[in-house]
C-alpha atoms as a printed R data frame, in Angstrom:
    type eleno elety resid chain resno       x       y       z
1   ATOM     1    CA   UNK     A     1  -1.351 -42.324   0.197
2   ATOM     2    CA   UNK     A     2  -3.082 -44.149  -2.461
3   ATOM     3    CA   UNK     A     3  -6.292 -42.517  -0.944
4   ATOM     4    CA   UNK     A     4  -4.863 -38.948  -1.455
5   ATOM     5    CA   UNK     A     5  -3.781 -39.815  -5.192
6   ATOM     6    CA   UNK     A     6  -5.906 -37.968  -7.055
7   ATOM     7    CA   UNK     A     7  -6.396 -34.844  -4.385
8   ATOM     8    CA   UNK     A     8  -5.613 -31.670  -5.888
9   ATOM     9    CA   UNK     A     9  -3.461 -29.098  -3.775
10  ATOM    10    CA   UNK     A    10  -3.495 -25.563  -4.053
11  ATOM    11    CA   UNK     A    11  -1.322 -22.586  -2.278
12  ATOM    12    CA   UNK     A    12  -2.136 -19.133  -1.125
13  ATOM    13    CA   UNK     A    13  -0.432 -16.460   0.852
14  ATOM    14    CA   UNK     A    14  -0.193 -13.013   1.831
15  ATOM    15    CA   UNK     A    15   2.758 -11.219   2.050
16  ATOM    16    CA   UNK     A    16   5.724 -13.588   3.287
17  ATOM    17    CA   UNK     A    17   3.095 -16.056   3.049
18  ATOM    18    CA   UNK     A    18   2.240 -14.987  -1.139
19  ATOM    19    CA   UNK     A    19   6.186 -15.140  -1.515
20  ATOM    20    CA   UNK     A    20   6.404 -18.964   0.047
21  ATOM    21    CA   UNK     A    21   3.108 -19.849  -2.098
22  ATOM    22    CA   UNK     A    22   5.143 -18.552  -5.601
23  ATOM    23    CA   UNK     A    23   8.344 -20.734  -3.827
24  ATOM    24    CA   UNK     A    24   6.276 -23.734  -3.130
25  ATOM    25    CA   UNK     A    25   4.931 -23.986  -6.723
26  ATOM    26    CA   UNK     A    26   8.392 -23.404  -8.131
27  ATOM    27    CA   UNK     A    27  10.092 -26.313  -5.678
28  ATOM    28    CA   UNK     A    28   7.674 -28.680  -5.245
29  ATOM    29    CA   UNK     A    29   8.375 -31.788  -7.322
30  ATOM    30    CA   UNK     A    30   4.969 -32.306  -8.110
31  ATOM    31    CA   UNK     A    31   2.845 -29.795  -9.791
32  ATOM    32    CA   UNK     A    32   0.273 -28.166  -7.840
33  ATOM    33    CA   UNK     A    33  -3.174 -27.611  -8.891
34  ATOM    34    CA   UNK     A    34  -3.160 -23.472  -8.095
35  ATOM    35    CA   UNK     A    35  -0.777 -21.080  -6.673
36  ATOM    36    CA   UNK     A    36  -2.060 -17.382  -5.346
37  ATOM    37    CA   UNK     A    37   0.144 -14.986  -4.206
38  ATOM    38    CA   UNK     A    38  -1.004 -11.818  -2.543
39  ATOM    39    CA   UNK     A    39   1.604  -9.148  -2.602
40  ATOM    40    CA   UNK     A    40   4.783 -11.084  -2.337
41  ATOM    41    CA   UNK     A    41   7.572 -12.200  -4.633
42  ATOM    42    CA   UNK     A    42  10.566 -14.931  -3.534
43  ATOM    43    CA   UNK     A    43  13.957 -13.657  -3.981
44  ATOM    44    CA   UNK     A    44  15.942 -15.498  -7.390
45  ATOM    45    CA   UNK     A    45  18.264 -16.947  -4.635
46  ATOM    46    CA   UNK     A    46  15.285 -19.304  -3.473
47  ATOM    47    CA   UNK     A    47  13.776 -20.351  -6.529
48  ATOM    48    CA   UNK     A    48  13.281 -19.495 -10.370
49  ATOM    49    CA   UNK     A    49   9.538 -18.279 -10.769
50  ATOM    50    CA   UNK     A    50   9.882 -18.976 -14.305
51  ATOM    51    CA   UNK     A    51   9.276 -22.551 -13.396
52  ATOM    52    CA   UNK     A    52   6.151 -22.229 -12.396
53  ATOM    53    CA   UNK     A    53   4.521 -21.933 -15.593
54  ATOM    54    CA   UNK     A    54   5.436 -25.504 -16.733
55  ATOM    55    CA   UNK     A    55   3.626 -27.109 -14.297
56  ATOM    56    CA   UNK     A    56   1.209 -24.958 -11.873
57  ATOM    57    CA   UNK     A    57  -1.243 -22.212 -12.730
58  ATOM    58    CA   UNK     A    58  -0.847 -19.076 -11.126
59  ATOM    59    CA   UNK     A    59  -3.140 -15.874 -10.177
60  ATOM    60    CA   UNK     A    60  -1.219 -13.087  -8.108
61  ATOM    61    CA   UNK     A    61  -2.629  -9.900  -6.683
62  ATOM    62    CA   UNK     A    62  -1.064  -6.851  -6.154
63  ATOM    63    CA   UNK     A    63  -1.167  -3.212  -5.099
64  ATOM    64    CA   UNK     A    64   0.279  -0.874  -7.685
65  ATOM    65    CA   UNK     A    65   0.998   1.601  -5.001
66  ATOM    66    CA   UNK     A    66   2.967  -1.010  -3.003
67  ATOM    67    CA   UNK     A    67   6.396   0.152  -2.030
68  ATOM    68    CA   UNK     A    68   8.262  -2.843  -0.658
69  ATOM    69    CA   UNK     A    69  11.260  -2.748  -3.155
70  ATOM    70    CA   UNK     A    70  12.218  -5.748  -4.438
71  ATOM    71    CA   UNK     A    71   9.256  -7.837  -2.900
72  ATOM    72    CA   UNK     A    72   6.014  -6.494  -4.214
73  ATOM    73    CA   UNK     A    73   6.694  -2.848  -5.682
74  ATOM    74    CA   UNK     A    74   5.151  -2.619  -9.334
75  ATOM    75    CA   UNK     A    75   8.725  -2.961 -10.496
76  ATOM    76    CA   UNK     A    76   9.171  -6.421  -8.994
77  ATOM    77    CA   UNK     A    77   5.475  -7.519 -10.146
78  ATOM    78    CA   UNK     A    78   6.553  -6.200 -13.716
79  ATOM    79    CA   UNK     A    79   9.544  -8.381 -13.471
80  ATOM    80    CA   UNK     A    80   7.464 -11.029 -12.284
81  ATOM    81    CA   UNK     A    81   5.313 -11.066 -15.085
82  ATOM    82    CA   UNK     A    82   8.225 -10.803 -17.649
83  ATOM    83    CA   UNK     A    83   9.726 -13.737 -16.176
84  ATOM    84    CA   UNK     A    84   6.473 -15.644 -16.641
85  ATOM    85    CA   UNK     A    85   5.244 -14.653 -19.842
86  ATOM    86    CA   UNK     A    86   9.380 -15.519 -20.992
87  ATOM    87    CA   UNK     A    87   9.001 -18.626 -19.233
88  ATOM    88    CA   UNK     A    88   8.544 -22.153 -20.908
89  ATOM    89    CA   UNK     A    89   5.571 -23.763 -19.826
90  ATOM    90    CA   UNK     A    90   1.573 -23.774 -21.371
91  ATOM    91    CA   UNK     A    91   0.081 -23.263 -17.489
92  ATOM    92    CA   UNK     A    92  -1.935 -19.829 -17.533
93  ATOM    93    CA   UNK     A    93  -1.140 -17.320 -15.185
94  ATOM    94    CA   UNK     A    94  -2.692 -14.196 -14.462
95  ATOM    95    CA   UNK     A    95  -1.517 -11.133 -12.084
96  ATOM    96    CA   UNK     A    96  -4.355  -9.099 -10.952
97  ATOM    97    CA   UNK     A    97  -3.356  -5.185  -9.917
98  ATOM    98    CA   UNK     A    98  -5.075  -2.960  -8.101
99  ATOM    99    CA   UNK     A    99  -4.702   0.666  -9.031
100 ATOM   100    CA   UNK     A   100  -5.536   2.394  -5.778
101 ATOM   101    CA   UNK     A   101  -3.934  -0.495  -3.311
102 ATOM   102    CA   UNK     A   102  -0.782  -1.001  -1.595
103 ATOM   103    CA   UNK     A   103   1.005  -3.753   0.459
104 ATOM   104    CA   UNK     A   104  -1.653  -5.716   2.541
105 ATOM   105    CA   UNK     A   105  -4.782  -4.011   0.818
106 ATOM   106    CA   UNK     A   106  -6.788  -7.310   1.844
107 ATOM   107    CA   UNK     A   107  -6.303  -6.474   5.351
108 ATOM   108    CA   UNK     A   108  -9.521  -4.434   6.763
109 ATOM   109    CA   UNK     A   109  -9.761  -5.662  10.687
110 ATOM   110    CA   UNK     A   110  -8.887  -2.880  13.489
111 ATOM   111    CA   UNK     A   111  -5.819  -4.279  14.411
112 ATOM   112    CA   UNK     A   112  -4.546  -4.621  11.015
113 ATOM   113    CA   UNK     A   113  -5.715  -1.563  10.061
114 ATOM   114    CA   UNK     A   114  -4.040   0.109  12.772
115 ATOM   115    CA   UNK     A   115  -0.657  -1.288  12.082
116 ATOM   116    CA   UNK     A   116  -1.144  -0.355   8.391
117 ATOM   117    CA   UNK     A   117  -1.714   3.350   9.917
118 ATOM   118    CA   UNK     A   118   1.545   3.229  12.096
119 ATOM   119    CA   UNK     A   119   3.582   1.771   9.155
120 ATOM   120    CA   UNK     A   120   2.498   4.269   6.833
121 ATOM   121    CA   UNK     A   121   1.246   1.951   3.822
122 ATOM   122    CA   UNK     A   122  -0.290   3.691   1.248
123 ATOM   123    CA   UNK     A   123  -3.418   2.857  -0.481
124 ATOM   124    CA   UNK     A   124  -7.387   2.886  -0.207
125 ATOM   125    CA   UNK     A   125  -7.858  -0.279   1.670
126 ATOM   126    CA   UNK     A   126 -11.464  -0.131   0.162
127 ATOM   127    CA   UNK     A   127 -13.983  -2.761   0.436
128 ATOM   128    CA   UNK     A   128 -14.465  -2.900  -3.358
129 ATOM   129    CA   UNK     A   129 -10.996  -4.336  -4.331
130 ATOM   130    CA   UNK     A   130 -10.918  -6.741  -1.739
131 ATOM   131    CA   UNK     A   131 -14.081  -8.035  -2.874
132 ATOM   132    CA   UNK     A   132 -12.678  -8.114  -6.405
133 ATOM   133    CA   UNK     A   133  -9.913 -10.145  -5.106
134 ATOM   134    CA   UNK     A   134 -11.945 -12.375  -3.193
135 ATOM   135    CA   UNK     A   135 -14.177 -12.906  -6.205
136 ATOM   136    CA   UNK     A   136 -11.424 -13.286  -8.520
137 ATOM   137    CA   UNK     A   137  -9.677 -15.981  -6.354
138 ATOM   138    CA   UNK     A   138 -12.939 -17.925  -5.793
139 ATOM   139    CA   UNK     A   139 -13.332 -18.583  -9.596
140 ATOM   140    CA   UNK     A   140  -9.466 -19.243  -9.608
141 ATOM   141    CA   UNK     A   141  -9.772 -22.129  -7.261
142 ATOM   142    CA   UNK     A   142 -13.131 -23.441  -8.525
143 ATOM   143    CA   UNK     A   143 -11.534 -23.718 -11.731
144 ATOM   144    CA   UNK     A   144  -8.388 -25.387 -10.907
145 ATOM   145    CA   UNK     A   145  -9.235 -27.256  -7.534
146 ATOM   146    CA   UNK     A   146 -12.565 -28.537  -8.215
């Protein structure tokens, strides 16, 4: 334990994992160095996302065309952003929105794309949006973890 005392911990998650990344940041007693959810927001019954800005920097990634109501749709992202802005705390947060993208826009392998098409997810699934998201995430993690 003593050897790990100065280690920084960050969480990243996609879909349900994005929701769990935020929940971990809210519920973990010790502040995390960074939390980066991709298209997932935990229910209020699980945690208060407003608690995060008092202890952990956040960078969230969401597609404006996402239609998972109450989980990652535009209205849910707007509500998340409003809660983070209104919450007491001084840790930075950024909600990155991708205008042409929907849920799971970071997926691009053949199997995932077949599932996306089968499920009728909207969005461009554009390489440039994935590249931008990875670039933003990389800079965020460099700043807060290293």
